[in-house]
mmCIF file of C-alpha atoms and ligand atoms in Angstrom:
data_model
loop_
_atom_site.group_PDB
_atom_site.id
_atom_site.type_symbol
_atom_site.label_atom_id
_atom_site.label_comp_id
_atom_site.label_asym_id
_atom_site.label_seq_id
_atom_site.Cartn_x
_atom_site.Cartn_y
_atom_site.Cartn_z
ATOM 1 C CA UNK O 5 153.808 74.597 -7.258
ATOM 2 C CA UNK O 6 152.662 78.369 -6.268
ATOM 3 C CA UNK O 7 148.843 78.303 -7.174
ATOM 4 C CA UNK O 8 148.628 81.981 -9.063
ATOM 5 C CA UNK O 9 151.407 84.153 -10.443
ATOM 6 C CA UNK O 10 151.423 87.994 -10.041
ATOM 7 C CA UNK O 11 152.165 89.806 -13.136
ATOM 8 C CA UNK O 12 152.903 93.264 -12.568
ATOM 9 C CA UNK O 13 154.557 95.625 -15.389
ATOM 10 C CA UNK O 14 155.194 98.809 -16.427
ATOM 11 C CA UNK O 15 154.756 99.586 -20.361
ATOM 12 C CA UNK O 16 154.441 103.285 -21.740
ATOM 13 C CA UNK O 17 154.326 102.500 -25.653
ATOM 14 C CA UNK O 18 152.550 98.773 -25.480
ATOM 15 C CA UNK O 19 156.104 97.042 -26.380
ATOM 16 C CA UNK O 20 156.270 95.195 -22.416
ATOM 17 C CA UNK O 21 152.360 94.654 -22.486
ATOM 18 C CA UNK O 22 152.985 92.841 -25.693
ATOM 19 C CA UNK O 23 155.270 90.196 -23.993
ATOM 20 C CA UNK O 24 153.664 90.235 -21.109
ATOM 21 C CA UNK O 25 150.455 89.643 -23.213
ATOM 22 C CA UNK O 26 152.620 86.308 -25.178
ATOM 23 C CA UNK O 27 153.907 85.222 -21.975
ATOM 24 C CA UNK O 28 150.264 84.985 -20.573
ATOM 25 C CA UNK O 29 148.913 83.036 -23.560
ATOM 26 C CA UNK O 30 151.720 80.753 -23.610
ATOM 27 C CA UNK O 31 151.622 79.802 -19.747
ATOM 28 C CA UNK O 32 147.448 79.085 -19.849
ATOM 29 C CA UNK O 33 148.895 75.934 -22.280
ATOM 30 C CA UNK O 34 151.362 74.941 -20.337
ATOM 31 C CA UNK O 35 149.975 75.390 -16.974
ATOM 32 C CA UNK O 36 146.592 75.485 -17.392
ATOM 33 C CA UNK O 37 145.688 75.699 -13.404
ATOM 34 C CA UNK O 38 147.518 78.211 -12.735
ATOM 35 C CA UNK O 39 145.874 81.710 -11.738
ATOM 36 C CA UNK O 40 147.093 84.846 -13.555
ATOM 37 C CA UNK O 41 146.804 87.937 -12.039
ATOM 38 C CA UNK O 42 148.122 90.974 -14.500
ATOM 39 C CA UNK O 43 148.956 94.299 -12.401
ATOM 40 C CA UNK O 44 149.854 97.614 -14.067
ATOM 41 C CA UNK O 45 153.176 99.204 -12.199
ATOM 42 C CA UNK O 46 150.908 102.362 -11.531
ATOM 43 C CA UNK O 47 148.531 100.569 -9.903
ATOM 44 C CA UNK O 48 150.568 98.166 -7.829
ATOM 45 C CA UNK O 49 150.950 98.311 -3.902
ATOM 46 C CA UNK O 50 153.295 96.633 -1.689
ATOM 47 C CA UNK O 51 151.025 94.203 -0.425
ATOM 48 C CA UNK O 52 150.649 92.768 -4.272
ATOM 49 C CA UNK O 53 153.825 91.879 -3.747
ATOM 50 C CA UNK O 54 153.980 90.741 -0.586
ATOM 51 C CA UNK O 55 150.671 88.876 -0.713
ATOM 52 C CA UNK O 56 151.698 87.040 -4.368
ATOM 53 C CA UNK O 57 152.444 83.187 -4.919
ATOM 54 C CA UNK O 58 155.034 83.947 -7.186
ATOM 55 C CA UNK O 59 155.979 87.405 -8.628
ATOM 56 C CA UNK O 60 156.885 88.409 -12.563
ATOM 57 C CA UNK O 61 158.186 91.532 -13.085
ATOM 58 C CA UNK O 62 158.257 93.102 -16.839
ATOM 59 C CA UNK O 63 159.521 96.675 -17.040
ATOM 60 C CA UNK O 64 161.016 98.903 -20.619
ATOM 61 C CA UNK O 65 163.804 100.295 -20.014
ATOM 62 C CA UNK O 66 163.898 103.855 -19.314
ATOM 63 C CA UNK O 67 165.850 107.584 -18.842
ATOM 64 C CA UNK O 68 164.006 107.800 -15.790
ATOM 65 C CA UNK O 69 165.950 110.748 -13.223
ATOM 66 C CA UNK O 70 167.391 112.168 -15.762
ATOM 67 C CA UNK O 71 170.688 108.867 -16.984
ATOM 68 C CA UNK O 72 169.840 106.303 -19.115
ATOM 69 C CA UNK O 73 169.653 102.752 -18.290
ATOM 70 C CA UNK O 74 166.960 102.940 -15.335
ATOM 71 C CA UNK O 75 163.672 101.151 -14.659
ATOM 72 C CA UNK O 76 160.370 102.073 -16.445
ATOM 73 C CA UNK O 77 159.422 105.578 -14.153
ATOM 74 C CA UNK O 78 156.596 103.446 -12.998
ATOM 75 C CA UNK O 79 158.139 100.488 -12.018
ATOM 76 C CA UNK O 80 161.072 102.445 -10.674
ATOM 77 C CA UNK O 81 158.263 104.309 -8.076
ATOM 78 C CA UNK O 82 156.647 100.852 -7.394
ATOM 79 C CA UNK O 83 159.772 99.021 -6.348
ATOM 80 C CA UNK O 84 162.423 102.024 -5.007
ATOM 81 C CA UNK O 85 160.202 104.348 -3.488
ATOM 82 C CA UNK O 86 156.607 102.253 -2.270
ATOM 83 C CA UNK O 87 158.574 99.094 -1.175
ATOM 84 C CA UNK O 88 161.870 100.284 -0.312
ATOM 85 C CA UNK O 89 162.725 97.877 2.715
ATOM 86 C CA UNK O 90 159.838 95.263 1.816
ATOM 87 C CA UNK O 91 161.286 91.969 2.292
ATOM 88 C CA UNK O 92 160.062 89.284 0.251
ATOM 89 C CA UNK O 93 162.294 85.721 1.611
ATOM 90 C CA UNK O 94 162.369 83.306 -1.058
ATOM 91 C CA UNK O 95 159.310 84.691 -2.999
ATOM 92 C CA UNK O 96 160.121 82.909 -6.252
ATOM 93 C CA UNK O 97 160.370 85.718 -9.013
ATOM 94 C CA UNK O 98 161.033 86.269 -12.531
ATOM 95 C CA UNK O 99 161.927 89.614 -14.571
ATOM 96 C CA UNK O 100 161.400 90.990 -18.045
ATOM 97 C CA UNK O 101 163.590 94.020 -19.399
ATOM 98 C CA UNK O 102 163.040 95.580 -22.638
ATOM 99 C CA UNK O 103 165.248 98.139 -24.326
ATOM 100 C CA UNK O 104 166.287 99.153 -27.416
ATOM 101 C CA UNK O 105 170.132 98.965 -29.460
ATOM 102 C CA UNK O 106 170.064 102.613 -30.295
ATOM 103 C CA UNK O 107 170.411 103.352 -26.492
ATOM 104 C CA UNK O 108 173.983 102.620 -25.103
ATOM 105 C CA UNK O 109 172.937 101.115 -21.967
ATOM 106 C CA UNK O 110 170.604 98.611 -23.472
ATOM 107 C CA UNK O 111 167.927 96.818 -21.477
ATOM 108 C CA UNK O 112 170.007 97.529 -18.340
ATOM 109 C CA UNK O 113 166.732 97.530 -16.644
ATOM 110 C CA UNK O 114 167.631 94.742 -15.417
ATOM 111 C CA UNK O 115 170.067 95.424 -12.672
ATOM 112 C CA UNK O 116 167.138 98.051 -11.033
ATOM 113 C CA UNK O 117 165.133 94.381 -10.831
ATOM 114 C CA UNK O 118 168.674 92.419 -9.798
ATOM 115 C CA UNK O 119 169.574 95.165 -7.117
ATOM 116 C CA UNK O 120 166.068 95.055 -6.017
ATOM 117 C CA UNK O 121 165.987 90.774 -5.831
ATOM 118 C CA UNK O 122 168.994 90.894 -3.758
ATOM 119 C CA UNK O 123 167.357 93.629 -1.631
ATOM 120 C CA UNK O 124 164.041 92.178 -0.754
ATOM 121 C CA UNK O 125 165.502 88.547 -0.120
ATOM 122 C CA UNK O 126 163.121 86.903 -3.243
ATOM 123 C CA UNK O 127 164.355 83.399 -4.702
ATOM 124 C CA UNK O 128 164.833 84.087 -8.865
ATOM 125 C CA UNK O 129 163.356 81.722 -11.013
ATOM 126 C CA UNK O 130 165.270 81.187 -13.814
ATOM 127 C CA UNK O 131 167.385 84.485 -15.406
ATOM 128 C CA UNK O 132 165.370 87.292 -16.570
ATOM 129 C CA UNK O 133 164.385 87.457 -20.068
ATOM 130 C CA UNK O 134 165.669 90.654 -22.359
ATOM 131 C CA UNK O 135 164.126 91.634 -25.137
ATOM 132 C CA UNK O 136 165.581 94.145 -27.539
ATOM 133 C CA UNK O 137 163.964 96.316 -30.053
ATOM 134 C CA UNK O 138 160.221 95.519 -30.781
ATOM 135 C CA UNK O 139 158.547 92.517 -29.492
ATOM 136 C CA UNK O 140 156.471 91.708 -32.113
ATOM 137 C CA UNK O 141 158.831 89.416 -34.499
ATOM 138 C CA UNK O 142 160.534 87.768 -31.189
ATOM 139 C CA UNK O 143 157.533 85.422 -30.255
ATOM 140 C CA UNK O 144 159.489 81.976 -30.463
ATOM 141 C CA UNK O 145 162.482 83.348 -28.082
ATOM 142 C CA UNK O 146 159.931 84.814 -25.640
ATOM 143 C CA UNK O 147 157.573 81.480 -25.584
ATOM 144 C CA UNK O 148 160.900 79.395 -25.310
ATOM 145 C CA UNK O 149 161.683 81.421 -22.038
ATOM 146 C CA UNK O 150 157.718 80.699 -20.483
ATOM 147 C CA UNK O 151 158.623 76.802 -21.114
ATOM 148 C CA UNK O 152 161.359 77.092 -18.776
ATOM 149 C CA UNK O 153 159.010 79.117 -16.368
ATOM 150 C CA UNK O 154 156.282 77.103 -16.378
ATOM 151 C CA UNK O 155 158.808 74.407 -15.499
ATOM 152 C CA UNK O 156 160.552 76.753 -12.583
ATOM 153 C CA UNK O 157 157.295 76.878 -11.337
ATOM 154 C CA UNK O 158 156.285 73.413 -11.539
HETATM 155 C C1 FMN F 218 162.649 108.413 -23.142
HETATM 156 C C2 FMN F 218 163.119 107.015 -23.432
HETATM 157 C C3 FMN F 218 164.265 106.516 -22.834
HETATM 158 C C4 FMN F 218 164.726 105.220 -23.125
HETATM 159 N N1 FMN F 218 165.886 104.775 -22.547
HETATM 160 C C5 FMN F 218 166.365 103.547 -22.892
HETATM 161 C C6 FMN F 218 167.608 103.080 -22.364
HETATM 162 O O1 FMN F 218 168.303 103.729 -21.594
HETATM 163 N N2 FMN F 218 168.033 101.836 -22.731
HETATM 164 C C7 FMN F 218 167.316 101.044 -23.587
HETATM 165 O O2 FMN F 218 167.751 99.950 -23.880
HETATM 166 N N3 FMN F 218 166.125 101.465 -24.105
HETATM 167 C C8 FMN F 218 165.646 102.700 -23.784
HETATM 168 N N4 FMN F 218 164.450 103.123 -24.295
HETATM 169 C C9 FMN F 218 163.687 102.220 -25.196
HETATM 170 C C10 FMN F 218 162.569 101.453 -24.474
HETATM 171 O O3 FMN F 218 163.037 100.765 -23.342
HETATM 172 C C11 FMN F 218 161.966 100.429 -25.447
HETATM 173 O O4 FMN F 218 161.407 101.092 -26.556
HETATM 174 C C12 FMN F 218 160.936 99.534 -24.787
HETATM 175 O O5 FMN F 218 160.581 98.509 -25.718
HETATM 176 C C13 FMN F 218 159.691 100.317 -24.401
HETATM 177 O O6 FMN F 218 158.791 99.460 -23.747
HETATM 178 P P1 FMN F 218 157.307 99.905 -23.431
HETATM 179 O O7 FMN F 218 156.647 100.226 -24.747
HETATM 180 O O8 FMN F 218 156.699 98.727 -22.787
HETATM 181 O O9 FMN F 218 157.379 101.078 -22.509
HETATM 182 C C14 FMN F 218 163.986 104.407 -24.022
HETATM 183 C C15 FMN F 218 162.824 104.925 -24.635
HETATM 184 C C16 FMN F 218 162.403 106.211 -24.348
HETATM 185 C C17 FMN F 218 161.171 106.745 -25.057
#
């Protein structure tokens, strides 16, 4: 089992922190010896990445460039631009997308963390979770997802 997990997210309105926040509560009870370290997108450098046990990636989804569908503008600088080419074989990973229904390309956020999996070589834990429209009402689904994380991990 990795020792700590990397959190490192991207959230402009607080909806990503949110989960991120549930996801953090839920895996001190499951896995209570397990180090958390929470990164902000904007903050992150490529050797967080590279130097992490095991990586969780939580990202809105965003208009960034211009088209819908893209990574958070953050996230989007941390993992296309700062690590283009970073290879990261068989770091186990994990990915949260948010978007919204009123948007036609809903939570597609996730391919930008799918293209960039197959890219940098990392081993995915379990399939990303996506969570649409506002967090706050969805905390069984997203606690339900962390079980099967904290079991990936074990
Ligand atoms: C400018 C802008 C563009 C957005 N584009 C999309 C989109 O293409 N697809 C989608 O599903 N949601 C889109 N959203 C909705 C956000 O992804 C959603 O509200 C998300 O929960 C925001 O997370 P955050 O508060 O952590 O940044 C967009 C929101 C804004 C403000």
């Amino acid at each position: 089992m990795p020792s700590s997990l990397t959190i490192i997210f991207a959230s402009i309105s607080g909806h990503t922190e949110h989960v991120v926040d549930v996801i953090e509560a839920s895996l001190k009870k499951s896995l209570p010896a397990l180090v958390v370290r929470r990164i902000r997108a904007e903050m992150a450098t490529k050797e967080d990445l590279e130097k992490a046990d095991a990586l969780l990636l939580a990202s809105g989804t965003w208009n960034t460039g211009g088209a819908e569908g893209q990574l958070n503008p953050y996230m989007h600088e941390l993992l296309i631009d700062k690590c283009k080419d970073t290879k990261l074989p068989a770091k186990p990973m994990a990915f949260v997308s948010l978007g919204d229904d009123r948007y036609y390309f809903t939570a597609r956020c996730t391919e930008g963390f799918l293209r960039f999996l197959k890219e940098c070589g990392g081993k995915q834990i379990l399939p990303p979770l996506i969570v649409v429209n506002e967090p706050y009402d969805q905390h069984e689904r997203i606690e339900r997802w962390t079980e099967k994380l904290a079991t990936g991990l074990r």
